[in-house]
């Protein structure tokens, strides 16, 4: 098996490590703009071939993963097309799916494209923070294009399962709504909460100094890459703004109950939220 990675960052590097672990004889080729991650991946034995240009090194791949931010992945489509053959499945790991599916239908409607999104990550990016364990056991959204046959979809599912992930097949629009709620809105909440504390901090900066586990847990993702999250917001703006309106409405509801001194109704909301959150931990 030959597998290619276009951009070798946190997620691409983690998947490449999983491929090397599960398929030790696989031929793995990786492109990256900067040389340091490639050198490290070569010395780690994760990849066989490193390139700083998208070229014939990618010929003969069974799977090619686009692992850059959303807009950059789209810019790679035309550059990787000359090296795709009848056996190649092109995939990606972007946080939104609607925009890249639209780009595929416009730029390369005849290629085999299966969108993908592993529900894994952390606030620190780059190959140097990658780990096979990062994706182990994670749910992995799979969004096949209309041009992909059942055999390719089943093969890709088995491939993802072999890497330790749990594939879920959905259409691109449903994916973008789901991750808007469970990933994108929480990031906006984290950024907003950090901004609140930053703006309201005392002259002595006591808020920053004394912020403890609860605040740091809730706002951990605010340390994520700002460029990546700017792109995600622009790519999923309709879902994100609609869901943020709903979130603001729920914050206002809680605010009014606090203002009215209605502890009983507050308690019901807290109980329901606790039960739902605990069910996530125990699933």
mmCIF file of C-alpha atoms in Angstrom:
data_model
loop_
_atom_site.group_PDB
_atom_site.id
_atom_site.type_symbol
_atom_site.label_atom_id
_atom_site.label_comp_id
_atom_site.label_asym_id
_atom_site.label_seq_id
_atom_site.Cartn_x
_atom_site.Cartn_y
_atom_site.Cartn_z
ATOM 1 C CA UNK A 1 0.000 0.000 0.000
ATOM 2 C CA UNK A 2 1.157 3.513 -0.809
ATOM 3 C CA UNK A 3 -0.304 6.457 1.097
ATOM 4 C CA UNK A 4 0.347 10.160 0.567
ATOM 5 C CA UNK A 5 0.035 13.141 2.892
ATOM 6 C CA UNK A 6 -0.204 16.697 1.613
ATOM 7 C CA UNK A 7 0.875 18.763 4.643
ATOM 8 C CA UNK A 8 2.273 16.966 7.649
ATOM 9 C CA UNK A 9 0.917 18.709 10.720
ATOM 10 C CA UNK A 10 -0.797 17.521 13.878
ATOM 11 C CA UNK A 11 -3.580 15.467 12.274
ATOM 12 C CA UNK A 12 -1.691 14.419 9.154
ATOM 13 C CA UNK A 13 1.277 13.384 11.249
ATOM 14 C CA UNK A 14 -0.904 11.430 13.676
ATOM 15 C CA UNK A 15 -2.633 9.538 10.855
ATOM 16 C CA UNK A 16 0.715 8.843 9.190
ATOM 17 C CA UNK A 17 2.028 7.412 12.466
ATOM 18 C CA UNK A 18 -1.041 5.188 12.732
ATOM 19 C CA UNK A 19 -0.583 4.003 9.136
ATOM 20 C CA UNK A 20 3.058 3.137 9.833
ATOM 21 C CA UNK A 21 2.064 1.261 12.999
ATOM 22 C CA UNK A 22 -0.752 -0.757 11.408
ATOM 23 C CA UNK A 23 0.867 -1.183 7.983
ATOM 24 C CA UNK A 24 4.616 -1.388 8.673
ATOM 25 C CA UNK A 25 5.414 -2.210 5.031
ATOM 26 C CA UNK A 26 3.406 0.697 3.606
ATOM 27 C CA UNK A 27 5.139 3.246 1.413
ATOM 28 C CA UNK A 28 4.354 6.681 2.816
ATOM 29 C CA UNK A 29 5.132 9.909 0.982
ATOM 30 C CA UNK A 30 4.611 13.356 2.503
ATOM 31 C CA UNK A 31 4.675 16.914 1.223
ATOM 32 C CA UNK A 32 5.214 19.832 3.580
ATOM 33 C CA UNK A 33 6.132 23.439 2.915
ATOM 34 C CA UNK A 34 8.699 23.548 5.725
ATOM 35 C CA UNK A 35 11.525 21.027 5.922
ATOM 36 C CA UNK A 36 11.792 20.391 9.671
ATOM 37 C CA UNK A 37 8.661 18.224 10.065
ATOM 38 C CA UNK A 38 9.707 16.147 7.047
ATOM 39 C CA UNK A 39 13.170 15.579 8.464
ATOM 40 C CA UNK A 40 11.686 14.508 11.794
ATOM 41 C CA UNK A 41 9.189 12.162 10.127
ATOM 42 C CA UNK A 42 12.001 10.590 8.101
ATOM 43 C CA UNK A 43 14.176 10.131 11.171
ATOM 44 C CA UNK A 44 11.184 8.686 13.054
ATOM 45 C CA UNK A 45 10.708 6.144 10.282
ATOM 46 C CA UNK A 46 7.142 7.353 9.765
ATOM 47 C CA UNK A 47 7.565 8.300 6.095
ATOM 48 C CA UNK A 48 9.691 6.905 3.281
ATOM 49 C CA UNK A 49 9.723 9.918 0.968
ATOM 50 C CA UNK A 50 9.732 13.622 1.788
ATOM 51 C CA UNK A 51 9.088 16.362 -0.731
ATOM 52 C CA UNK A 52 8.631 20.118 -0.607
ATOM 53 C CA UNK A 53 6.889 20.115 -3.971
ATOM 54 C CA UNK A 54 3.751 18.251 -5.048
ATOM 55 C CA UNK A 55 5.180 16.039 -7.771
ATOM 56 C CA UNK A 56 5.367 12.519 -9.171
ATOM 57 C CA UNK A 57 6.259 11.219 -5.711
ATOM 58 C CA UNK A 58 2.496 10.873 -5.219
ATOM 59 C CA UNK A 59 1.942 8.625 -8.217
ATOM 60 C CA UNK A 60 0.520 5.200 -7.403
ATOM 61 C CA UNK A 61 -1.047 6.100 -4.052
ATOM 62 C CA UNK A 62 -4.106 4.238 -2.869
ATOM 63 C CA UNK A 63 -5.025 7.117 -0.540
ATOM 64 C CA UNK A 64 -3.888 10.734 -0.509
ATOM 65 C CA UNK A 65 -4.795 12.824 2.547
ATOM 66 C CA UNK A 66 -5.112 16.615 2.263
ATOM 67 C CA UNK A 67 -4.177 17.743 5.781
ATOM 68 C CA UNK A 68 -3.854 21.529 5.598
ATOM 69 C CA UNK A 69 -6.434 24.145 6.696
ATOM 70 C CA UNK A 70 -9.690 24.177 4.734
ATOM 71 C CA UNK A 71 -8.890 26.867 2.139
ATOM 72 C CA UNK A 72 -5.391 25.521 1.567
ATOM 73 C CA UNK A 73 -6.714 21.994 0.986
ATOM 74 C CA UNK A 74 -8.914 23.350 -1.791
ATOM 75 C CA UNK A 75 -5.910 25.061 -3.394
ATOM 76 C CA UNK A 76 -4.108 21.694 -3.448
ATOM 77 C CA UNK A 77 -6.788 19.935 -5.523
ATOM 78 C CA UNK A 78 -5.615 21.114 -8.935
ATOM 79 C CA UNK A 79 -1.968 20.549 -7.982
ATOM 80 C CA UNK A 80 -2.495 16.920 -6.916
ATOM 81 C CA UNK A 81 -4.828 15.947 -9.793
ATOM 82 C CA UNK A 82 -2.078 15.037 -12.320
ATOM 83 C CA UNK A 83 -0.836 12.314 -9.955
ATOM 84 C CA UNK A 84 -4.170 10.577 -9.321
ATOM 85 C CA UNK A 85 -4.939 7.327 -11.121
ATOM 86 C CA UNK A 86 -7.956 5.035 -11.353
ATOM 87 C CA UNK A 87 -7.096 3.395 -8.026
ATOM 88 C CA UNK A 88 -6.470 6.563 -6.022
ATOM 89 C CA UNK A 89 -8.947 7.876 -3.469
ATOM 90 C CA UNK A 90 -8.409 11.503 -2.504
ATOM 91 C CA UNK A 91 -9.508 12.439 1.011
ATOM 92 C CA UNK A 92 -9.066 15.273 3.488
ATOM 93 C CA UNK A 93 -9.232 15.882 7.239
ATOM 94 C CA UNK A 94 -10.752 19.368 7.268
ATOM 95 C CA UNK A 95 -13.161 20.608 9.926
ATOM 96 C CA UNK A 96 -15.804 21.536 7.347
ATOM 97 C CA UNK A 97 -16.960 19.438 4.427
ATOM 98 C CA UNK A 98 -19.469 21.424 2.376
ATOM 99 C CA UNK A 99 -16.928 23.786 0.850
ATOM 100 C CA UNK A 100 -14.434 21.139 -0.253
ATOM 101 C CA UNK A 101 -17.192 18.965 -1.742
ATOM 102 C CA UNK A 102 -18.390 21.997 -3.687
ATOM 103 C CA UNK A 103 -14.837 22.633 -4.896
ATOM 104 C CA UNK A 104 -14.409 18.989 -5.953
ATOM 105 C CA UNK A 105 -17.668 19.066 -7.933
ATOM 106 C CA UNK A 106 -16.504 22.254 -9.655
ATOM 107 C CA UNK A 107 -12.807 21.512 -10.201
ATOM 108 C CA UNK A 108 -12.554 17.727 -10.388
ATOM 109 C CA UNK A 109 -15.982 16.060 -10.617
ATOM 110 C CA UNK A 110 -14.597 12.783 -11.991
ATOM 111 C CA UNK A 111 -12.090 11.953 -9.251
ATOM 112 C CA UNK A 112 -12.777 9.614 -6.353
ATOM 113 C CA UNK A 113 -13.135 11.889 -3.329
ATOM 114 C CA UNK A 114 -14.135 10.831 0.179
ATOM 115 C CA UNK A 115 -14.225 13.659 2.679
ATOM 116 C CA UNK A 116 -13.036 12.841 6.169
ATOM 117 C CA UNK A 117 -12.801 14.434 9.586
ATOM 118 C CA UNK A 118 -11.329 12.659 12.627
ATOM 119 C CA UNK A 119 -12.885 14.057 15.802
ATOM 120 C CA UNK A 120 -9.526 14.453 17.462
ATOM 121 C CA UNK A 121 -7.080 17.222 18.110
ATOM 122 C CA UNK A 122 -5.496 19.468 20.688
ATOM 123 C CA UNK A 123 -4.652 23.108 21.037
ATOM 124 C CA UNK A 124 -1.007 22.642 20.040
ATOM 125 C CA UNK A 125 -0.430 22.126 16.313
ATOM 126 C CA UNK A 126 2.440 20.799 14.146
ATOM 127 C CA UNK A 127 3.932 17.379 13.478
ATOM 128 C CA UNK A 128 6.035 17.723 16.624
ATOM 129 C CA UNK A 129 2.872 17.341 18.712
ATOM 130 C CA UNK A 130 1.475 14.462 16.629
ATOM 131 C CA UNK A 131 0.848 11.035 18.100
ATOM 132 C CA UNK A 132 -0.799 7.800 16.996
ATOM 133 C CA UNK A 133 -2.694 7.903 20.293
ATOM 134 C CA UNK A 134 -4.357 11.174 19.281
ATOM 135 C CA UNK A 135 -6.684 9.432 16.827
ATOM 136 C CA UNK A 136 -6.964 6.082 18.583
ATOM 137 C CA UNK A 137 -10.616 5.360 19.361
ATOM 138 C CA UNK A 138 -11.879 8.627 17.861
ATOM 139 C CA UNK A 139 -15.012 8.935 15.761
ATOM 140 C CA UNK A 140 -14.167 9.673 12.138
ATOM 141 C CA UNK A 141 -16.738 11.384 9.911
ATOM 142 C CA UNK A 142 -16.756 10.066 6.342
ATOM 143 C CA UNK A 143 -18.502 12.078 3.599
ATOM 144 C CA UNK A 144 -18.259 10.304 0.225
ATOM 145 C CA UNK A 145 -18.800 12.205 -3.008
ATOM 146 C CA UNK A 146 -21.322 10.989 -5.579
ATOM 147 C CA UNK A 147 -18.530 9.698 -7.797
ATOM 148 C CA UNK A 148 -17.305 7.105 -5.283
ATOM 149 C CA UNK A 149 -18.566 3.529 -5.486
ATOM 150 C CA UNK A 150 -19.636 1.317 -2.600
ATOM 151 C CA UNK A 151 -16.441 -0.748 -2.816
ATOM 152 C CA UNK A 152 -14.215 2.291 -2.327
ATOM 153 C CA UNK A 153 -16.355 3.476 0.581
ATOM 154 C CA UNK A 154 -16.233 0.087 2.309
ATOM 155 C CA UNK A 155 -12.471 -0.175 1.719
ATOM 156 C CA UNK A 156 -11.967 3.289 3.197
ATOM 157 C CA UNK A 157 -14.103 2.418 6.225
ATOM 158 C CA UNK A 158 -12.024 -0.700 6.846
ATOM 159 C CA UNK A 159 -8.837 1.323 6.434
ATOM 160 C CA UNK A 160 -9.983 3.899 8.998
ATOM 161 C CA UNK A 161 -11.067 1.145 11.390
ATOM 162 C CA UNK A 162 -7.651 -0.509 11.043
ATOM 163 C CA UNK A 163 -6.089 2.765 12.217
ATOM 164 C CA UNK A 164 -8.153 2.532 15.409
ATOM 165 C CA UNK A 165 -10.902 5.000 14.469
ATOM 166 C CA UNK A 166 -14.694 4.647 14.325
ATOM 167 C CA UNK A 167 -16.111 5.769 10.962
ATOM 168 C CA UNK A 168 -19.521 7.459 10.703
ATOM 169 C CA UNK A 169 -20.916 8.125 7.208
ATOM 170 C CA UNK A 170 -22.918 11.349 6.873
ATOM 171 C CA UNK A 171 -23.592 13.866 4.119
ATOM 172 C CA UNK A 172 -21.431 17.031 4.108
ATOM 173 C CA UNK A 173 -24.182 19.427 5.225
ATOM 174 C CA UNK A 174 -25.136 17.292 8.209
ATOM 175 C CA UNK A 175 -21.474 17.019 9.174
ATOM 176 C CA UNK A 176 -21.051 20.789 9.144
ATOM 177 C CA UNK A 177 -24.121 21.302 11.348
ATOM 178 C CA UNK A 178 -22.995 18.643 13.839
ATOM 179 C CA UNK A 179 -19.446 19.936 14.235
ATOM 180 C CA UNK A 180 -20.771 23.489 14.328
ATOM 181 C CA UNK A 181 -22.531 22.575 17.570
ATOM 182 C CA UNK A 182 -19.970 20.302 19.234
ATOM 183 C CA UNK A 183 -16.736 21.939 18.081
ATOM 184 C CA UNK A 184 -17.076 25.335 16.439
ATOM 185 C CA UNK A 185 -19.457 27.029 18.902
ATOM 186 C CA UNK A 186 -17.425 25.790 21.912
ATOM 187 C CA UNK A 187 -14.327 27.369 20.398
ATOM 188 C CA UNK A 188 -16.183 30.673 19.975
ATOM 189 C CA UNK A 189 -17.383 30.426 23.585
ATOM 190 C CA UNK A 190 -13.811 29.842 24.749
ATOM 191 C CA UNK A 191 -12.442 32.782 22.768
ATOM 192 C CA UNK A 192 -15.253 35.018 24.068
ATOM 193 C CA UNK A 193 -14.737 33.992 27.688
ATOM 194 C CA UNK A 194 -11.011 34.668 27.487
ATOM 195 C CA UNK A 195 -11.747 38.058 25.910
ATOM 196 C CA UNK A 196 -14.215 38.818 28.723
ATOM 197 C CA UNK A 197 -11.668 38.084 31.430
ATOM 198 C CA UNK A 198 -8.923 39.929 29.552
ATOM 199 C CA UNK A 199 -11.098 43.046 29.210
ATOM 200 C CA UNK A 200 -12.482 42.919 32.768
ATOM 201 C CA UNK A 201 -9.271 42.002 34.576
ATOM 202 C CA UNK A 202 -8.140 44.178 37.458
ATOM 203 C CA UNK A 203 -5.127 46.508 37.093
ATOM 204 C CA UNK A 204 -3.115 43.975 39.099
ATOM 205 C CA UNK A 205 -4.116 41.212 36.607
ATOM 206 C CA UNK A 206 -5.470 39.074 39.443
ATOM 207 C CA UNK A 207 -7.873 37.257 37.087
ATOM 208 C CA UNK A 208 -5.061 36.060 34.867
ATOM 209 C CA UNK A 209 -2.884 35.090 37.821
ATOM 210 C CA UNK A 210 -5.542 33.226 39.803
ATOM 211 C CA UNK A 211 -7.471 31.529 36.951
ATOM 212 C CA UNK A 212 -7.625 27.893 38.022
ATOM 213 C CA UNK A 213 -8.699 24.510 36.662
ATOM 214 C CA UNK A 214 -12.297 25.302 35.759
ATOM 215 C CA UNK A 215 -11.462 28.372 33.684
ATOM 216 C CA UNK A 216 -8.462 26.706 32.073
ATOM 217 C CA UNK A 217 -10.460 23.556 31.199
ATOM 218 C CA UNK A 218 -13.276 25.535 29.586
ATOM 219 C CA UNK A 219 -10.939 27.826 27.641
ATOM 220 C CA UNK A 220 -8.178 25.361 26.705
ATOM 221 C CA UNK A 221 -9.130 25.451 23.004
ATOM 222 C CA UNK A 222 -8.651 29.231 22.899
ATOM 223 C CA UNK A 223 -4.947 28.404 22.521
ATOM 224 C CA UNK A 224 -5.675 26.888 19.084
ATOM 225 C CA UNK A 225 -4.244 28.263 15.843
ATOM 226 C CA UNK A 226 -6.025 31.589 15.067
ATOM 227 C CA UNK A 227 -5.528 31.285 11.290
ATOM 228 C CA UNK A 228 -7.109 27.843 11.181
ATOM 229 C CA UNK A 229 -10.100 28.989 13.206
ATOM 230 C CA UNK A 230 -10.600 32.106 11.120
ATOM 231 C CA UNK A 231 -10.889 29.816 8.077
ATOM 232 C CA UNK A 232 -13.272 27.438 9.854
ATOM 233 C CA UNK A 233 -15.547 30.332 10.838
ATOM 234 C CA UNK A 234 -15.695 31.614 7.279
ATOM 235 C CA UNK A 235 -16.264 28.116 5.859
ATOM 236 C CA UNK A 236 -19.121 27.249 8.252
ATOM 237 C CA UNK A 237 -20.533 30.704 8.907
ATOM 238 C CA UNK A 238 -24.237 29.911 8.311
ATOM 239 C CA UNK A 239 -24.324 26.962 10.700
ATOM 240 C CA UNK A 240 -22.071 28.728 13.178
ATOM 241 C CA UNK A 241 -24.046 31.975 13.357
ATOM 242 C CA UNK A 242 -27.356 30.123 13.663
ATOM 243 C CA UNK A 243 -26.073 27.910 16.449
ATOM 244 C CA UNK A 244 -24.462 30.876 18.192
ATOM 245 C CA UNK A 245 -27.849 32.627 18.164
ATOM 246 C CA UNK A 246 -29.306 29.585 19.914
ATOM 247 C CA UNK A 247 -26.439 29.550 22.418
ATOM 248 C CA UNK A 248 -26.888 33.260 23.160
ATOM 249 C CA UNK A 249 -30.607 32.624 23.682
ATOM 250 C CA UNK A 250 -29.830 29.910 26.240
ATOM 251 C CA UNK A 251 -27.354 32.175 28.031
ATOM 252 C CA UNK A 252 -30.043 34.861 28.172
ATOM 253 C CA UNK A 253 -32.530 32.367 29.581
ATOM 254 C CA UNK A 254 -30.129 31.457 32.388
ATOM 255 C CA UNK A 255 -29.332 35.129 32.960
ATOM 256 C CA UNK A 256 -33.029 35.947 33.380
ATOM 257 C CA UNK A 257 -33.542 33.096 35.839
ATOM 258 C CA UNK A 258 -30.585 34.359 37.909
ATOM 259 C CA UNK A 259 -31.923 37.919 37.738
ATOM 260 C CA UNK A 260 -35.407 36.738 38.808
ATOM 261 C CA UNK A 261 -33.982 34.653 41.635
ATOM 262 C CA UNK A 262 -35.641 31.511 40.236
ATOM 263 C CA UNK A 263 -33.287 28.920 41.675
ATOM 264 C CA UNK A 264 -35.750 26.062 41.116
ATOM 265 C CA UNK A 265 -35.815 26.468 37.330
ATOM 266 C CA UNK A 266 -32.048 26.983 37.303
ATOM 267 C CA UNK A 267 -31.652 23.729 39.201
ATOM 268 C CA UNK A 268 -33.720 21.877 36.577
ATOM 269 C CA UNK A 269 -31.517 23.226 33.754
ATOM 270 C CA UNK A 270 -28.378 22.268 35.646
ATOM 271 C CA UNK A 271 -29.731 18.766 36.380
ATOM 272 C CA UNK A 272 -30.664 18.151 32.739
ATOM 273 C CA UNK A 273 -27.302 19.430 31.514
ATOM 274 C CA UNK A 274 -25.430 17.317 34.064
ATOM 275 C CA UNK A 275 -27.294 14.151 33.053
ATOM 276 C CA UNK A 276 -26.623 14.743 29.350
ATOM 277 C CA UNK A 277 -22.951 15.578 29.961
ATOM 278 C CA UNK A 278 -22.495 12.512 32.186
ATOM 279 C CA UNK A 279 -24.012 10.335 29.449
ATOM 280 C CA UNK A 280 -21.212 11.496 27.119
ATOM 281 C CA UNK A 281 -18.613 10.393 29.644
ATOM 282 C CA UNK A 282 -20.211 6.972 30.107
ATOM 283 C CA UNK A 283 -21.102 6.064 26.509
#
